[in-house]
Short mmCIF file of C-alpha atoms in Angstrom, two decimals:
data_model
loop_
_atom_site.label_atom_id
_atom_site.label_comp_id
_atom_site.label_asym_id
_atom_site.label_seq_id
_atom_site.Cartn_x
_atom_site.Cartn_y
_atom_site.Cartn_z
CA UNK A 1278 11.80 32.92 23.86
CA UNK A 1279 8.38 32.65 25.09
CA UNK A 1280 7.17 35.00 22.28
CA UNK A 1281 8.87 32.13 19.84
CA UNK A 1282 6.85 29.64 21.90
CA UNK A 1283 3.13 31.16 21.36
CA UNK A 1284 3.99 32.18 17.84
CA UNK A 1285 4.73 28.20 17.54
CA UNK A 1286 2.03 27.66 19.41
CA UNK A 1287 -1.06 29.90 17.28
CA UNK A 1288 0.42 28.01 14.49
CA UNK A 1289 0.28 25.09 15.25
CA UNK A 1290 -3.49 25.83 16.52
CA UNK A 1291 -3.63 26.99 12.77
CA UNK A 1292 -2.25 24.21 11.21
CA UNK A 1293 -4.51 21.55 13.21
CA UNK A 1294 -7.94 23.46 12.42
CA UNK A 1295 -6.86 23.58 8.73
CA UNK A 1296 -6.29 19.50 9.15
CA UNK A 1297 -9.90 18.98 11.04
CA UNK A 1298 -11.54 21.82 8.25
CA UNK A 1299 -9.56 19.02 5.56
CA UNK A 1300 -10.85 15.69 7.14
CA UNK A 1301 -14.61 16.48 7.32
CA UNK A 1302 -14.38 17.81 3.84
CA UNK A 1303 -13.43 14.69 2.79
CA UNK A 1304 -15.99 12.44 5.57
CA UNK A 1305 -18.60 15.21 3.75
CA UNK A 1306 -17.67 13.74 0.18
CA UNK A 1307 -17.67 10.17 1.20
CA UNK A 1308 -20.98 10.80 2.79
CA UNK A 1309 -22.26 12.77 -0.60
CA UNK A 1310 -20.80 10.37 -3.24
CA UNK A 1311 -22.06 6.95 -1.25
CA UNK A 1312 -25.68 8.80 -1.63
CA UNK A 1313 -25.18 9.42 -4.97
CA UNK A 1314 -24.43 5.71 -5.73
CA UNK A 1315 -27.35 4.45 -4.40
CA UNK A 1316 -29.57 6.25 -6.73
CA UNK A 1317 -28.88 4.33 -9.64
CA UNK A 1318 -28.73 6.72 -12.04
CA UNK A 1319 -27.29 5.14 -15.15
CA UNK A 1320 -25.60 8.65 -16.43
CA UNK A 1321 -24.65 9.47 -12.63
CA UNK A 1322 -22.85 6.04 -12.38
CA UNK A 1323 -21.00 6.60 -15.59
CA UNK A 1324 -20.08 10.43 -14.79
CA UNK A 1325 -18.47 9.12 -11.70
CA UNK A 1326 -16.65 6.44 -12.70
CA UNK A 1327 -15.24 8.43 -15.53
CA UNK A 1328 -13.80 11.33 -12.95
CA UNK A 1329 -12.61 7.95 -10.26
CA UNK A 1330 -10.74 6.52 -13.41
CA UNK A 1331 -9.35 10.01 -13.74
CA UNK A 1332 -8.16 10.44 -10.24
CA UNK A 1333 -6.98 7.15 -10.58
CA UNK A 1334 -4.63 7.22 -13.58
CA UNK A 1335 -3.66 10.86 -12.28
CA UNK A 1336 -2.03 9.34 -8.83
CA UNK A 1337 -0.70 6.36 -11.06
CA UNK A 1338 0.95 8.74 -13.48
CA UNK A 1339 2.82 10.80 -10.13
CA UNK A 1340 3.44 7.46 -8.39
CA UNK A 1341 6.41 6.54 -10.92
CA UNK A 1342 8.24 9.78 -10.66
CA UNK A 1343 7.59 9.77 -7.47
CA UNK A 1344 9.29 6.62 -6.37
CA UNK A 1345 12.42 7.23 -8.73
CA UNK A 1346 13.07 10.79 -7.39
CA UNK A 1347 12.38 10.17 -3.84
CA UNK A 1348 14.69 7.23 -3.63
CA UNK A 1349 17.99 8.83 -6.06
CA UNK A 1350 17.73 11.98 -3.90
CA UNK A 1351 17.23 11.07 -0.93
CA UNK A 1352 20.42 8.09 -1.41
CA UNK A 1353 22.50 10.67 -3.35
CA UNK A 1354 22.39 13.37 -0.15
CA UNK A 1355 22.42 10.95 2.57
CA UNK A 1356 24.58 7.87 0.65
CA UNK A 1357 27.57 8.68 2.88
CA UNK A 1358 25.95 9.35 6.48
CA UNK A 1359 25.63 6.93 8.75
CA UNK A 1360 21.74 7.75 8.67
CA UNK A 1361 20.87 6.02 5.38
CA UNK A 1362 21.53 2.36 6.70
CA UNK A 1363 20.39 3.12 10.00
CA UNK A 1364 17.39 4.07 8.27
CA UNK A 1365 16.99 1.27 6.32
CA UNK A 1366 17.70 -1.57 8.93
CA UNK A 1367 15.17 0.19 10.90
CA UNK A 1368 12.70 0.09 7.80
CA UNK A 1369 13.30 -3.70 6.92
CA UNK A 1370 12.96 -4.54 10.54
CA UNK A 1371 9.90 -3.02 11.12
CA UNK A 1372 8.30 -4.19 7.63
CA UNK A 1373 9.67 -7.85 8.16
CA UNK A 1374 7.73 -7.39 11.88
CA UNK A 1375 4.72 -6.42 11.03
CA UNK A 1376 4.38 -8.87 7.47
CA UNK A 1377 4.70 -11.88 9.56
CA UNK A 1378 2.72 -10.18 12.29
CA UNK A 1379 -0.18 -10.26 9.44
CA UNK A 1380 0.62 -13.41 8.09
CA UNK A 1381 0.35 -14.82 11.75
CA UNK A 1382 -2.74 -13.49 12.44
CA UNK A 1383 -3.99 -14.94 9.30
CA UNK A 1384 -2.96 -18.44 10.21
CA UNK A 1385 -4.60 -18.61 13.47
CA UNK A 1386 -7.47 -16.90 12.55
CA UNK A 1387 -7.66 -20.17 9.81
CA UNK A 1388 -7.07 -22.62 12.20
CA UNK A 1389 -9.58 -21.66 14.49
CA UNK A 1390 -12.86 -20.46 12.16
CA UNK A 1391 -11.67 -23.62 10.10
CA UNK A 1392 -13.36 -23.00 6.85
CA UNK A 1393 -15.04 -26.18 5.30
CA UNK A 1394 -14.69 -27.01 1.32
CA UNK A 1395 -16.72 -26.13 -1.61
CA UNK A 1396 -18.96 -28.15 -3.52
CA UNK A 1397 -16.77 -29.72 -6.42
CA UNK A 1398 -19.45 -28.34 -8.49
CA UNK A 1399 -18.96 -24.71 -7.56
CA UNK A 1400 -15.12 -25.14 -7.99
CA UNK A 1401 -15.31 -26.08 -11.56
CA UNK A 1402 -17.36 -23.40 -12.41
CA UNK A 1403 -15.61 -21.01 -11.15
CA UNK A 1404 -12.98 -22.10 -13.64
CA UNK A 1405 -14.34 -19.62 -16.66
CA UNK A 1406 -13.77 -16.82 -14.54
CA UNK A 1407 -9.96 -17.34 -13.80
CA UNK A 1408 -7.51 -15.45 -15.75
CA UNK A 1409 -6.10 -18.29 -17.81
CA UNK A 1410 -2.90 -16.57 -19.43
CA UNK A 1411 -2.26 -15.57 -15.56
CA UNK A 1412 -2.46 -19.03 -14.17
CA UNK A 1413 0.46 -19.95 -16.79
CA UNK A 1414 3.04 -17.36 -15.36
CA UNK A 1415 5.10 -18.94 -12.42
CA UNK A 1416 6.48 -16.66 -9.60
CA UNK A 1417 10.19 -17.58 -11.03
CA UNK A 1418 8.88 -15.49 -13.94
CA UNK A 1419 7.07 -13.11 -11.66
CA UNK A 1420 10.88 -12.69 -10.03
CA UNK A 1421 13.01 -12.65 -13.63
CA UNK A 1422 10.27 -9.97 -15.09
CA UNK A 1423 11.63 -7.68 -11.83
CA UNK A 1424 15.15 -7.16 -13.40
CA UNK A 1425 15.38 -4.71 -15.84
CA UNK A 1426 16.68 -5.40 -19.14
CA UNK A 1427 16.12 -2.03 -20.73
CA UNK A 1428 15.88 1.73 -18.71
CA UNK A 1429 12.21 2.78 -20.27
CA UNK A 1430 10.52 0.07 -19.97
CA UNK A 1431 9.99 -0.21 -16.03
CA UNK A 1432 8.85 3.42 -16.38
CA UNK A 1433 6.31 2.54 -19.28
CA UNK A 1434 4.71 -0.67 -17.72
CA UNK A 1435 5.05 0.83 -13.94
CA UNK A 1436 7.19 -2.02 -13.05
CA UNK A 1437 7.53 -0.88 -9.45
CA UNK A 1438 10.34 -2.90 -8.13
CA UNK A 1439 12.12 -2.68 -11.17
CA UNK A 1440 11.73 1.44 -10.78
CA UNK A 1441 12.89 1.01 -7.41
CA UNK A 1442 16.11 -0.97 -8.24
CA UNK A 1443 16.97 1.41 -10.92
CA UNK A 1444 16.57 4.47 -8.81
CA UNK A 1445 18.63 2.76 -5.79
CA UNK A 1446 21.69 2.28 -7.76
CA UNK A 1447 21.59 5.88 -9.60
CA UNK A 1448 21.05 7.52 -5.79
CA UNK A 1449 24.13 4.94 -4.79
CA UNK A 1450 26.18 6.40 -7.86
CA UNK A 1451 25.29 9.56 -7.30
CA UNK A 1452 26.63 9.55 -3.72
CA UNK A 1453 29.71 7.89 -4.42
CA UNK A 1454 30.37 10.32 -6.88
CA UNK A 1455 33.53 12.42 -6.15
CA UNK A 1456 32.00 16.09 -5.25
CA UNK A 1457 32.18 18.38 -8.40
CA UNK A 1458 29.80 20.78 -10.20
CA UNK A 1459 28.93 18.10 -12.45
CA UNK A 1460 27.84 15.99 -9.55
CA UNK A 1461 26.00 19.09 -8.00
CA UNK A 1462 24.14 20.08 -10.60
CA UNK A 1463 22.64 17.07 -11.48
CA UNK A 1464 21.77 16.56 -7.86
CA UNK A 1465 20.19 20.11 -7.79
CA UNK A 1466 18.64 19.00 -10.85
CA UNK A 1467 16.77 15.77 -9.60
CA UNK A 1468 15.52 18.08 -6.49
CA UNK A 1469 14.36 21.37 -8.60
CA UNK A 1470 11.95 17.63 -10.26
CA UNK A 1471 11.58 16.65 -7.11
CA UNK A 1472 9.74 19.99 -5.97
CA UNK A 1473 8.04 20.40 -8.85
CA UNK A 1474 6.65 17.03 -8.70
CA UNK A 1475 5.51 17.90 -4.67
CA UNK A 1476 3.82 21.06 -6.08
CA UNK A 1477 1.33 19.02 -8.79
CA UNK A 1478 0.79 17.05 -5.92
CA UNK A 1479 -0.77 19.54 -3.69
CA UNK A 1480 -3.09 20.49 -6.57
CA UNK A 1481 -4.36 16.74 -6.97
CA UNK A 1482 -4.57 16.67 -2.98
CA UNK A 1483 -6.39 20.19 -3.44
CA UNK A 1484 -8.87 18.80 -6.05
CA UNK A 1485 -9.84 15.30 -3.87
CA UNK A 1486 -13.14 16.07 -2.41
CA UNK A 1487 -14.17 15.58 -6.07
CA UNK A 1488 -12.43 12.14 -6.39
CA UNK A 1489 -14.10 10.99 -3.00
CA UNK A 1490 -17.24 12.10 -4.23
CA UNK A 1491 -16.70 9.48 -7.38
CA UNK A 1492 -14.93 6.68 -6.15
CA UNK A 1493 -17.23 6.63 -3.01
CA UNK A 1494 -19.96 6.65 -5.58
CA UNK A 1495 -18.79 3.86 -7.61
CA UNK A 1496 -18.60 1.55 -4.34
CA UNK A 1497 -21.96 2.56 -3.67
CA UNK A 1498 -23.54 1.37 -7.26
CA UNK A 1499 -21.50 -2.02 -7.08
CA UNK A 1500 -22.65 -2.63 -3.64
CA UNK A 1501 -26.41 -2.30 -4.91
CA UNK A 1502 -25.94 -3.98 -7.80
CA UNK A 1503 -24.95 -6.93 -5.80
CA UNK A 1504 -21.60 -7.50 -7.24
CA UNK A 1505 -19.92 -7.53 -4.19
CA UNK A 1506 -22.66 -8.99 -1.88
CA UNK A 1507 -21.47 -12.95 -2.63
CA UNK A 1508 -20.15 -14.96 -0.03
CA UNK A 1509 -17.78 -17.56 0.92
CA UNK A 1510 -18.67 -17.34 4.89
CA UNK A 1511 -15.61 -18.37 6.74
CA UNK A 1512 -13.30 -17.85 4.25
CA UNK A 1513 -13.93 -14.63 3.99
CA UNK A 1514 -14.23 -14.09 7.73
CA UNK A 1515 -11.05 -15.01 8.24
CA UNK A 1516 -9.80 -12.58 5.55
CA UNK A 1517 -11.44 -10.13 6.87
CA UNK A 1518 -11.07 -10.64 10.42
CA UNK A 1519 -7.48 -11.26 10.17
CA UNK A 1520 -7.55 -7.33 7.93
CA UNK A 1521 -9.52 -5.73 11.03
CA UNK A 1522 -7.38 -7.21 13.98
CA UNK A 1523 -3.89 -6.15 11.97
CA UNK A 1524 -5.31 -3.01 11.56
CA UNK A 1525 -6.99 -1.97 14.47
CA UNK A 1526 -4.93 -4.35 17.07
CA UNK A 1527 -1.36 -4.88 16.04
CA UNK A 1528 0.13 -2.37 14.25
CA UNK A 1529 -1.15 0.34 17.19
CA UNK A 1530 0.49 -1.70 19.40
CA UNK A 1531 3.45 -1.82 17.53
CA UNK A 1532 3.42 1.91 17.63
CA UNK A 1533 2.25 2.11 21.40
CA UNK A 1534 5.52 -0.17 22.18
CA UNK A 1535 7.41 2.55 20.23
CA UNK A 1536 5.69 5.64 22.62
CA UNK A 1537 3.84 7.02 18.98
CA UNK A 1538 -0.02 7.47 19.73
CA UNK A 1539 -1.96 5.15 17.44
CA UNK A 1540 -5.41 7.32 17.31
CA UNK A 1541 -3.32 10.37 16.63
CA UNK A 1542 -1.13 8.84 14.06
CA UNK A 1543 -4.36 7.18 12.39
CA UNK A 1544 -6.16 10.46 12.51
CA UNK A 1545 -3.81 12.36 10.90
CA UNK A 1546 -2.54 9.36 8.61
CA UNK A 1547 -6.23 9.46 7.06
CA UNK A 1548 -6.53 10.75 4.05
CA UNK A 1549 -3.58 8.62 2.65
CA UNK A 1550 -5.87 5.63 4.30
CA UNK A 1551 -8.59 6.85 2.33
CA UNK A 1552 -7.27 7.17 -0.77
CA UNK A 1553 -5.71 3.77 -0.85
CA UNK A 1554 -8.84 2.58 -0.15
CA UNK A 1555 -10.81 3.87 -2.75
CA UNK A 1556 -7.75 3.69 -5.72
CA UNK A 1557 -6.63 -0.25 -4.04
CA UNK A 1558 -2.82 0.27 -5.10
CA UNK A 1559 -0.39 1.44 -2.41
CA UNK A 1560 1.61 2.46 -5.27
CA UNK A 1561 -0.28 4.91 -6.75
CA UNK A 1562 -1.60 6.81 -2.98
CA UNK A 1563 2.14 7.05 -2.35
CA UNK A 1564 2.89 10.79 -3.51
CA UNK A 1565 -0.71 11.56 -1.11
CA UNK A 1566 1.10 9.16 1.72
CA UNK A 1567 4.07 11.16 1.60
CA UNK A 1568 2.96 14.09 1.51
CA UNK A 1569 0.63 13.42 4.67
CA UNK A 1570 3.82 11.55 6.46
CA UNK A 1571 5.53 15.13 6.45
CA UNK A 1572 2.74 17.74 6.56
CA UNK A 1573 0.19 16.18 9.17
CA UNK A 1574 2.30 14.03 10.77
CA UNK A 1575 5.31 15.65 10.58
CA UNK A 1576 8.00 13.10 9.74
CA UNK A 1577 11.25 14.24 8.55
CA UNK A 1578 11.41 14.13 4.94
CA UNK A 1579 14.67 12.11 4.63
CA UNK A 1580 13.13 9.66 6.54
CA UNK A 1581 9.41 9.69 4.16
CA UNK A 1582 11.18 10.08 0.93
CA UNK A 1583 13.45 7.14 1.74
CA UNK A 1584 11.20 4.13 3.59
CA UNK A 1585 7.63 5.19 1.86
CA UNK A 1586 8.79 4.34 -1.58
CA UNK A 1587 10.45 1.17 -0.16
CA UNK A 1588 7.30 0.12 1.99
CA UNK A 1589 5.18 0.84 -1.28
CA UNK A 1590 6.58 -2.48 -3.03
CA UNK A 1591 7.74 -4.47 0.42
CA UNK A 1592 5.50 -3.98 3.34
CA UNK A 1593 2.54 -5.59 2.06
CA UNK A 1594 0.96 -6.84 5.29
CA UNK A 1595 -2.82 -6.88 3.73
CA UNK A 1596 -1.13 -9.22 0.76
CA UNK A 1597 0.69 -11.50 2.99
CA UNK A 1598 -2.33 -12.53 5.19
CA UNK A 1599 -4.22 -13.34 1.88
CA UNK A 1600 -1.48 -14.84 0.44
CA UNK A 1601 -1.12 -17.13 2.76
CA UNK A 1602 -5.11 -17.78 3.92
CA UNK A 1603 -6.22 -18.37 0.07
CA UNK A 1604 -3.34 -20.87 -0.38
CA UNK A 1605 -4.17 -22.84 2.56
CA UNK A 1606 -8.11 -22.61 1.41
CA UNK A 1607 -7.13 -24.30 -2.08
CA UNK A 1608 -4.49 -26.77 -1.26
CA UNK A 1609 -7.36 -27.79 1.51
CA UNK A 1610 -10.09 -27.89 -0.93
CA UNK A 1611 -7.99 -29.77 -3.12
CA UNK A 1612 -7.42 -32.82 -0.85
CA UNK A 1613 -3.71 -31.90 0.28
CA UNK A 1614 -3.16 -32.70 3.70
CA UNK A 1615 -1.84 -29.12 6.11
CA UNK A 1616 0.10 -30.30 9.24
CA UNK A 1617 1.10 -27.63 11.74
CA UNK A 1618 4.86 -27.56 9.61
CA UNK A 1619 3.31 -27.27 6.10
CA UNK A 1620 0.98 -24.30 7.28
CA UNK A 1621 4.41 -22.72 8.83
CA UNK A 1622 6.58 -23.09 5.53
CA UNK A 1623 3.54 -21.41 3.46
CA UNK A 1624 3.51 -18.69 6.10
CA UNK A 1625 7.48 -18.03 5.09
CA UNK A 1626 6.30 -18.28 1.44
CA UNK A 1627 3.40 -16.06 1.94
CA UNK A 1628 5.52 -13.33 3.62
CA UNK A 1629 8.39 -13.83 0.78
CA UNK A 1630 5.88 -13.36 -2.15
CA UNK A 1631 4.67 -10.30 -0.70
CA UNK A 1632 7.92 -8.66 -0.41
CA UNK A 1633 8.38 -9.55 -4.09
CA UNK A 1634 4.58 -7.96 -5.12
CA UNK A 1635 4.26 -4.95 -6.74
CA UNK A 1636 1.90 -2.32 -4.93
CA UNK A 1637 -0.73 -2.60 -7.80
CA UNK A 1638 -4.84 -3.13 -7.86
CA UNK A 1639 -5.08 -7.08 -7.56
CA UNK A 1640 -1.62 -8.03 -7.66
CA UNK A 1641 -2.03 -10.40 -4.35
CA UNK A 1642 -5.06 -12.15 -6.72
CA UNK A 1643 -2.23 -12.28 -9.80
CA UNK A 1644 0.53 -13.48 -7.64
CA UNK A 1645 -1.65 -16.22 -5.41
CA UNK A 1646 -2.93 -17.67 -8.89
CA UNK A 1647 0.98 -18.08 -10.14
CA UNK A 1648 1.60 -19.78 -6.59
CA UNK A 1649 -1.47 -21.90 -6.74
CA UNK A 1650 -0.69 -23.07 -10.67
CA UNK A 1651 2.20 -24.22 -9.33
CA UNK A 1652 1.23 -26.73 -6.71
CA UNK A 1653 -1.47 -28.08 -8.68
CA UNK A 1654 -4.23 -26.87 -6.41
CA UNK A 1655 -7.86 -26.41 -7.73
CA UNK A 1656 -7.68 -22.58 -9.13
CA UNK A 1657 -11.35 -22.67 -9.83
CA UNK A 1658 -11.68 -21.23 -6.60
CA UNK A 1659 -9.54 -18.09 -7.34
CA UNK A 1660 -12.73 -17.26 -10.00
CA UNK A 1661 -15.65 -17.97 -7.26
CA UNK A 1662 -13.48 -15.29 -5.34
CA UNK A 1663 -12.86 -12.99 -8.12
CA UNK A 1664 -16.30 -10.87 -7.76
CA UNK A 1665 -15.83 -10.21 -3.78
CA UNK A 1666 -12.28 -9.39 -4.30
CA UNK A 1667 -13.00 -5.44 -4.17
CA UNK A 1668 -13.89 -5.69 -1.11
CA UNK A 1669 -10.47 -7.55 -0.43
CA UNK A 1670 -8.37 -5.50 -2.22
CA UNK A 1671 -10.07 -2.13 -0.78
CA UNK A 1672 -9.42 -3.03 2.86
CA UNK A 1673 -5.85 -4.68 2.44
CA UNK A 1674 -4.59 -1.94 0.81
CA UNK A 1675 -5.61 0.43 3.15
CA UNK A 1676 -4.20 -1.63 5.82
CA UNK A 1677 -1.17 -1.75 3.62
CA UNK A 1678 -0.67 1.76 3.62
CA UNK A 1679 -1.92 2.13 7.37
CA UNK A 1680 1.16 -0.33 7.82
CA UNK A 1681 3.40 1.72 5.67
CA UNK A 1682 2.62 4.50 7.80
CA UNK A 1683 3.53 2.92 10.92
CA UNK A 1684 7.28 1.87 9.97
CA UNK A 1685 7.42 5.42 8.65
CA UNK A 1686 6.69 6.95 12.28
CA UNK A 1687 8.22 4.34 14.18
CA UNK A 1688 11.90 5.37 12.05
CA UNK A 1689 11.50 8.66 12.29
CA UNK A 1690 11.31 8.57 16.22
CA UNK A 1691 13.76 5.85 16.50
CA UNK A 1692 16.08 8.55 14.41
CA UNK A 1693 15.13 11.35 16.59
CA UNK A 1694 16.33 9.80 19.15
#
């Protein structure tokens, strides 16, 4: 027994070395790439943002498969256990929790920096910069486009909630399936995928030092080109602020209240942080989130490969906050009056719409414009905050994922126990 023990034990030594050996590697290329940027080498600039846009479409091209597979298996082997809707409640709880948690944060962050309104001037110029054809679509249409009318094309236009419904009732089929060799080999068939899908994966994961290096790079050149140094003081404050106090201040103690370490889960939660980040789509760092969920932080892989994919399109705490803080900033700016019970409904309706986004690059910007169009408000606005919303996107989605993290470890110990 105790010769079990320190053989556990030099492993594990092993295992968290390798981890430390992997996360300075990757500080290393941050560090390397955000030097690179600042040189302002024309060719340099365009090298890197060729190999980001590579990583990039790379993760998005896994993230489909990845979503489908993870949900039908992990439904069709666990579809009648008890575990699957213990595992869900426990997923929807903790992702309703920590949405309105965000949202909250948001609103009294508003309230109390009170941002003033913009120059009438400044709004209608901002107008050439919105995405008319956008501004047209209405979130009824945002909801209708989420049902599937035919089986390809949620796969070819990365339809992610579409994917997800489509997977769900296959890994639902599948499990009420009477058990036969049919049954079992196309179950044994969807994990042989499933495995193979894990094992391109690890050679992306292997390969992301150069991917830092580039998309670090590219944040670099935009920041000294100025394209992200613009402005709109306590608007963006409150963003911000309300993206630093989630992330740093809630969700730990959410974990803290569940007995999970915060700094340790963070730590070892990192690199999925990182790359959602640089790539701003929760969507496309999931097969690197999932991955990290079982091998760092050790997570049970019926619990990752069940609430990740579903936290990728509903826990969108980063999306909720701006949601809600850019709606209140435009009905304000457009004379609309905000009592204490309007700025509560639009907290509901900011926490709703991000339930309904897709984990995407800008699809908070896409799906505030829809909301906006529809109450008349002055959308000039959304095209003054169109060139700072890297920055936005960047940090919500890593809190996103951060978030998506947390509900994963909080589960999995609430199903250990």
């Amino acid at each position: 027994m105790n010769t079990n023990n320190t053989m556990n034990n030099i492993a594990k030594g092993k295992n968290n070395k390798k981890q430390t050996k992997q996360l300075m590697l990757w500080i290393g290329a941050l560090v390397v790439g955000a030097a690179l940027g600042m040189l302002g080498i024309a060719w340099l600039n365009g090298l890197m943002n060729f190999i980001a846009t590579v990583y990039t479409r790379l993760f998005q091209l896994l993230a489909v498969p990845t979503i489908a597979l993870a949900v039908m298996t992990t439904l069709a082997s666990l579809g009648n256990q008890a575990d699957t809707g213990k595992i869900f409640r426990h997923a929807i709880t903790y992702t309703l929790l920590t949405t309105f948690a965000a949202a909250a944060v948001g609103l009294v962050l508003y309230n109390v920096i009170a941002p003033g309104n913009l120059p009438a001037a400044l709004v209608q110029s901002g107008m050439a910069d919105v995405p008319q054809n956008l501004g047209e679509t209405s979130y009824y249409d945002h909801i209708l486009g989420v049902i599937p009318n035919n089986i390809v094309k949620p796969f070819a236009d990365g339809n992610v909630l579409s994917i997800l419904m489509l997977a769900a009732a296959v890994g639902i089929a599948l499990a009420k399936m009477p058990q036969n060799d049919k049954k079992e080999v196309v179950v044994k068939g969807l994990f042989g995928l499933q495995d193979l899908l894990f094992m391109l994966i690890h050679g992306l994961i292997w390969a992301l030092p150069l991917g830092i290096v580039a998309f670090a790079a590219q944040l670099s050149a935009q920041f000294s080109a100025g394209i992200v140094m613009a402005s709109l003081g306590k608007y963006v404050a409150v963003i911000l602020g309300g993206n630093v106090i989630q992330f740093f201040i809630v969700l730990p103690l959410f974990l803290l209240a569940r007995g999970i370490n915060p700094f340790r889960t963070l730590g070892r939660m990192m690199p999925a942080v990182l790359m959602a980040l640089f790539t701003k789509s929760s969507a496309a760092t999931l097969p690197v989130t999932m991955q990290t969920a079982e091998e760092r932080m050790g997570v049970s892989s019926k619990v990752s490969r069940f609430v990740l994919p579903i936290c990728t399109t509903i826990n969108m705490n980063g999306c909720a906050a701006f949601i809600l803080v850019t709606s209140l900033f435009l009905m304000q700016n457009g004379g609309m009056e905000l009592p204490l019970t309007t700025m509560i409904l639009w907290l509901f309706i900011s926490v709703l719409s991000a339930v309904g986004n897709a984990g995407v690059p800008m699809g908070c910007y896409f799906l505030t414009l829809s909301l906006m169009s529809g109450v008349n408000a002055p959308i000039g606005i959304m095209g003054i905050i169109l060139p700072i919303y890297t920055i936005i996107d960047m940090i919500e989605t890593a809190e996103n994922v951060w978030s998506d993290s947390c509900v994963c470890a909080m589960v999995d110990k609430d199903m250990k126990r």
